[in-house]
CSV table of C-alpha atoms in Angstrom, one decimal:
chain,number,residue,atom,x,y,z
A,1,MET,CA,197.4,27.1,105.1
A,2,LYS,CA,194.2,28.5,103.2
A,3,PRO,CA,196.0,28.0,99.8
A,4,PHE,CA,197.2,24.7,100.6
A,5,LEU,CA,193.0,23.6,102.2
A,6,LEU,CA,191.6,25.7,99.1
A,7,LEU,CA,194.1,23.3,96.9
A,8,SER,CA,193.1,20.1,98.0
A,9,SER,CA,189.5,20.6,98.4
A,10,VAL,CA,189.6,21.8,94.6
A,11,LEU,CA,192.5,18.6,93.5
A,12,THR,CA,190.1,16.2,95.6
A,13,LEU,CA,187.1,17.6,93.6
A,14,LEU,CA,189.3,17.1,90.7
A,15,VAL,CA,189.4,13.8,91.2
A,16,ALA,CA,185.9,12.9,91.9
A,17,VAL,CA,185.0,14.1,88.5
A,18,ALA,CA,187.9,12.1,87.3
A,19,CYS,CA,187.2,8.5,88.5
A,20,SER,CA,183.5,9.4,87.8
A,21,THR,CA,181.8,6.2,85.6
A,22,ALA,CA,180.1,6.3,82.1
A,23,SER,CA,176.6,5.8,82.1
A,24,CYS,CA,177.3,2.6,80.4
A,25,PRO,CA,174.1,0.4,79.5
A,26,MET,CA,173.4,-2.7,81.9
A,27,ASP,CA,172.7,-4.6,79.5
A,28,THR,CA,174.0,-5.3,76.2
A,29,VAL,CA,172.3,-8.1,73.6
A,30,VAL,CA,171.7,-7.5,70.7
A,31,SER,CA,169.3,-9.9,69.5
A,32,CYS,CA,166.2,-10.2,67.6
A,33,ASN,CA,163.2,-10.6,69.4
A,34,TYR,CA,160.5,-12.7,68.1
A,35,VAL,CA,156.5,-12.6,69.6
A,36,PHE,CA,154.0,-15.7,68.9
A,37,TYR,CA,150.4,-15.0,67.9
A,38,ASN,CA,148.1,-18.0,66.9
A,39,ALA,CA,145.4,-17.7,64.0
A,40,ASP,CA,143.2,-16.3,65.3
A,41,GLY,CA,145.6,-13.2,66.0
A,42,ALA,CA,146.6,-13.6,70.4
A,43,GLU,CA,149.1,-13.4,71.2
A,44,SER,CA,149.6,-17.3,72.0
A,45,PRO,CA,152.9,-19.4,73.0
A,46,LEU,CA,153.4,-22.1,70.0
A,47,TYR,CA,152.7,-25.5,72.5
A,48,ASP,CA,155.0,-27.2,70.4
A,49,THR,CA,158.9,-27.9,71.3
A,50,LEU,CA,160.9,-25.1,69.0
A,51,THR,CA,164.4,-25.3,67.7
A,52,VAL,CA,166.0,-22.3,65.4
A,53,THR,CA,168.9,-23.1,63.6
A,54,THR,CA,171.1,-21.0,61.6
A,55,SER,CA,173.3,-22.0,58.4
A,56,LYS,CA,177.4,-20.3,57.2
A,57,TYR,CA,178.8,-21.6,54.3
A,58,ILE,CA,183.1,-22.3,55.1
A,59,LYS,CA,185.4,-23.2,53.2
A,60,ALA,CA,186.9,-27.2,53.5
A,61,TYR,CA,189.3,-29.9,52.9
A,62,VAL,CA,187.5,-32.8,51.2
A,63,TYR,CA,189.6,-36.3,51.7
A,64,ARG,CA,188.1,-39.2,50.2
A,65,LYS,CA,188.5,-42.6,50.0
A,66,ALA,CA,187.4,-46.0,48.5
A,67,GLY,CA,186.2,-47.6,51.9
A,68,LYS,CA,186.3,-44.6,54.3
A,69,GLU,CA,183.9,-42.0,55.8
A,70,ASP,CA,185.0,-38.9,54.0
A,71,SER,CA,187.0,-36.5,56.7
A,72,ILE,CA,186.0,-33.3,55.9
A,73,LEU,CA,188.8,-30.8,57.7
A,74,ARG,CA,189.1,-27.0,57.6
A,75,GLN,CA,193.0,-27.2,56.7
A,76,HIS,CA,194.8,-29.4,54.2
A,77,SER,CA,196.2,-32.6,55.5
A,78,SER,CA,199.8,-33.5,53.8
A,79,THR,CA,199.1,-37.2,56.5
A,80,LEU,CA,195.3,-37.6,54.5
A,81,ILE,CA,197.0,-37.6,51.4
A,82,ASP,CA,200.5,-39.9,52.0
A,83,ALA,CA,197.5,-42.4,53.0
A,84,GLY,CA,196.2,-42.3,49.3
A,85,TYR,CA,193.0,-40.2,49.9
A,86,THR,CA,192.1,-37.7,47.6
A,87,GLU,CA,191.5,-34.2,47.9
A,88,SER,CA,188.6,-31.0,47.3
A,89,VAL,CA,188.3,-28.1,48.1
A,90,GLU,CA,184.4,-27.6,48.7
A,91,SER,CA,182.1,-25.3,50.3
A,92,VAL,CA,180.6,-26.9,53.1
A,93,ARG,CA,177.4,-25.7,55.2
A,94,ILE,CA,177.2,-25.5,59.4
A,95,ASP,CA,174.4,-24.9,61.1
A,96,THR,CA,174.5,-23.7,63.9
A,97,ILE,CA,171.8,-23.8,66.3
A,98,LEU,CA,170.3,-20.5,68.4
A,99,LEU,CA,167.8,-22.1,70.4
A,100,ASN,CA,167.6,-25.7,71.5
A,101,ARG,CA,164.1,-27.4,72.4
A,102,LYS,CA,161.7,-24.4,74.0
A,103,VAL,CA,158.4,-25.3,74.5
A,104,ASN,CA,155.9,-23.5,74.5
A,105,ALA,CA,157.4,-20.4,73.2
A,106,THR,CA,155.8,-16.9,73.3
A,107,LYS,CA,158.9,-15.6,73.0
A,108,ILE,CA,162.5,-16.1,71.2
A,109,SER,CA,165.5,-13.6,71.7
A,110,VAL,CA,167.9,-14.5,68.5
A,111,PRO,CA,171.2,-13.0,68.3
A,112,MET,CA,171.6,-12.0,64.3
A,113,SER,CA,174.6,-12.3,62.5
A,114,TYR,CA,177.1,-8.8,61.7
A,115,TYR,CA,177.7,-9.2,58.0
A,116,LYS,CA,175.6,-10.3,56.4
A,117,SER,CA,172.7,-9.0,54.8
A,118,VAL,CA,170.3,-11.9,55.2
A,119,ASP,CA,169.8,-14.2,57.8
A,120,THR,CA,168.0,-17.2,57.3
A,121,LEU,CA,167.0,-19.2,60.2
A,122,VAL,CA,165.0,-22.5,60.6
A,123,PHE,CA,162.1,-23.0,62.8
A,124,HIS,CA,162.7,-27.1,63.1
A,125,TYR,CA,159.1,-28.3,65.3
A,126,GLY,CA,158.7,-31.7,67.5
A,127,LYS,CA,155.2,-32.0,65.8
A,128,ILE,CA,155.7,-31.1,62.3
A,129,LEU,CA,158.2,-32.5,60.3
A,130,LEU,CA,159.4,-30.4,57.5
A,131,PRO,CA,160.6,-27.0,59.2
A,132,ASP,CA,160.1,-23.4,58.3
A,133,SER,CA,162.9,-20.9,57.3
A,134,VAL,CA,162.4,-17.4,58.1
A,135,PHE,CA,164.5,-15.5,55.9
A,136,LEU,CA,165.3,-11.7,57.8
A,137,PHE,CA,167.5,-9.5,55.1
A,138,HIS,CA,168.5,-6.4,57.3
A,139,SER,CA,171.7,-3.7,56.8
A,140,GLY,CA,174.1,-3.5,60.2
A,141,TYR,CA,176.3,-0.2,61.7
A,142,THR,CA,178.1,0.9,64.5
A,143,HIS,CA,176.0,2.2,67.6
A,144,VAL,CA,179.0,4.5,70.5
A,145,GLU,CA,177.1,5.3,73.3
A,146,THR,CA,179.9,6.7,74.8
A,147,PRO,CA,184.0,6.2,74.2
A,148,GLU,CA,183.7,4.3,77.8
A,149,CYS,CA,181.7,1.8,77.0
A,150,GLY,CA,182.8,0.1,74.1
A,151,SER,CA,180.5,-0.3,70.3
A,152,TYR,CA,177.7,-2.7,69.5
A,153,ARG,CA,176.6,-3.3,66.5
A,154,PHE,CA,172.4,-2.3,65.6
A,155,HIS,CA,170.4,-2.8,62.8
A,156,ASN,CA,167.7,-1.5,61.0
A,157,LEU,CA,165.2,-4.1,59.4
A,158,SER,CA,163.8,-4.5,55.7
A,159,GLU,CA,162.1,-6.9,55.3
A,160,ILE,CA,160.6,-11.0,56.7
A,161,ARG,CA,159.7,-13.9,54.6
A,162,THR,CA,158.8,-17.2,55.4
A,163,THR,CA,157.8,-20.2,54.2
A,164,ASP,CA,154.2,-21.7,55.2
A,165,ARG,CA,154.0,-24.5,56.8
A,166,CYS,CA,153.2,-24.2,60.1
A,167,ILE,CA,153.5,-20.1,60.0
A,168,ASP,CA,150.9,-18.1,58.3
A,169,HIS,CA,153.1,-14.7,57.8
A,170,ALA,CA,155.7,-12.3,59.4
A,171,THR,CA,155.3,-8.7,60.2
A,172,ILE,CA,158.3,-5.7,61.1
A,173,VAL,CA,156.6,-4.0,64.1
A,174,ASN,CA,160.0,-3.1,65.6
A,175,SER,CA,163.1,-2.4,62.6
A,176,THR,CA,165.7,-1.3,64.7
A,177,VAL,CA,167.3,-4.4,66.6
A,178,ASN,CA,168.8,-2.9,69.5
A,179,TYR,CA,170.4,-3.6,73.7
A,180,GLU,CA,166.5,-2.0,74.6
A,181,GLY,CA,164.8,-5.8,74.1
A,182,ASN,CA,162.0,-4.3,72.0
A,183,THR,CA,159.6,-6.9,70.2
A,184,ASN,CA,160.9,-7.1,66.2
A,185,ILE,CA,158.9,-9.5,65.4
A,186,ASN,CA,155.3,-10.6,65.4
A,187,ILE,CA,154.9,-14.3,64.0
A,188,TYR,CA,151.8,-15.8,62.9
A,189,PHE,CA,151.8,-19.2,63.1
A,190,ASN,CA,148.6,-20.5,60.4
A,191,THR,CA,147.0,-23.1,63.1
A,192,ASN,CA,146.1,-23.0,66.7
A,193,ASN,CA,149.5,-23.9,68.3
A,194,GLU,CA,147.4,-26.4,70.0
């Protein structure tokens, strides 16, 4: 009876160890984190409506016919050709909204592209007609915490450039973009944001 109890205790212990869960991070969103500052260098909300977009270019089929509106499709359409449209293959810009109409923002978090080395963000304001562009240069790499947790795409920031309509300048304060939520970039606006 004692060998059976010993064997059963060892098996129970092995099952308990085998079934333990991996210590995976709970928050695994990888975003670049921006903090806003006013002209005096104090952290301050942007007293305006902010929309952040990014653009990418795709190959598209453009169909044109006199007196008709152009049709832009991602794949070839023999139906439109048969209807008398002309076809051309063009590079078409598609805008993606990353942040929509945020008011009084002091901080924003924006996802980064996985494989491009430069992210171009456009800051559209509510009160100011012309937007600002932010060019963020980075390299990405795969991060694996443990095999059970899967992999994530982290980034190393190398440079930031901006236009100067509302933005005075921007600085990289933490070049590693990961899921820890640290501030990566400080943006200084050339007004007191009021």
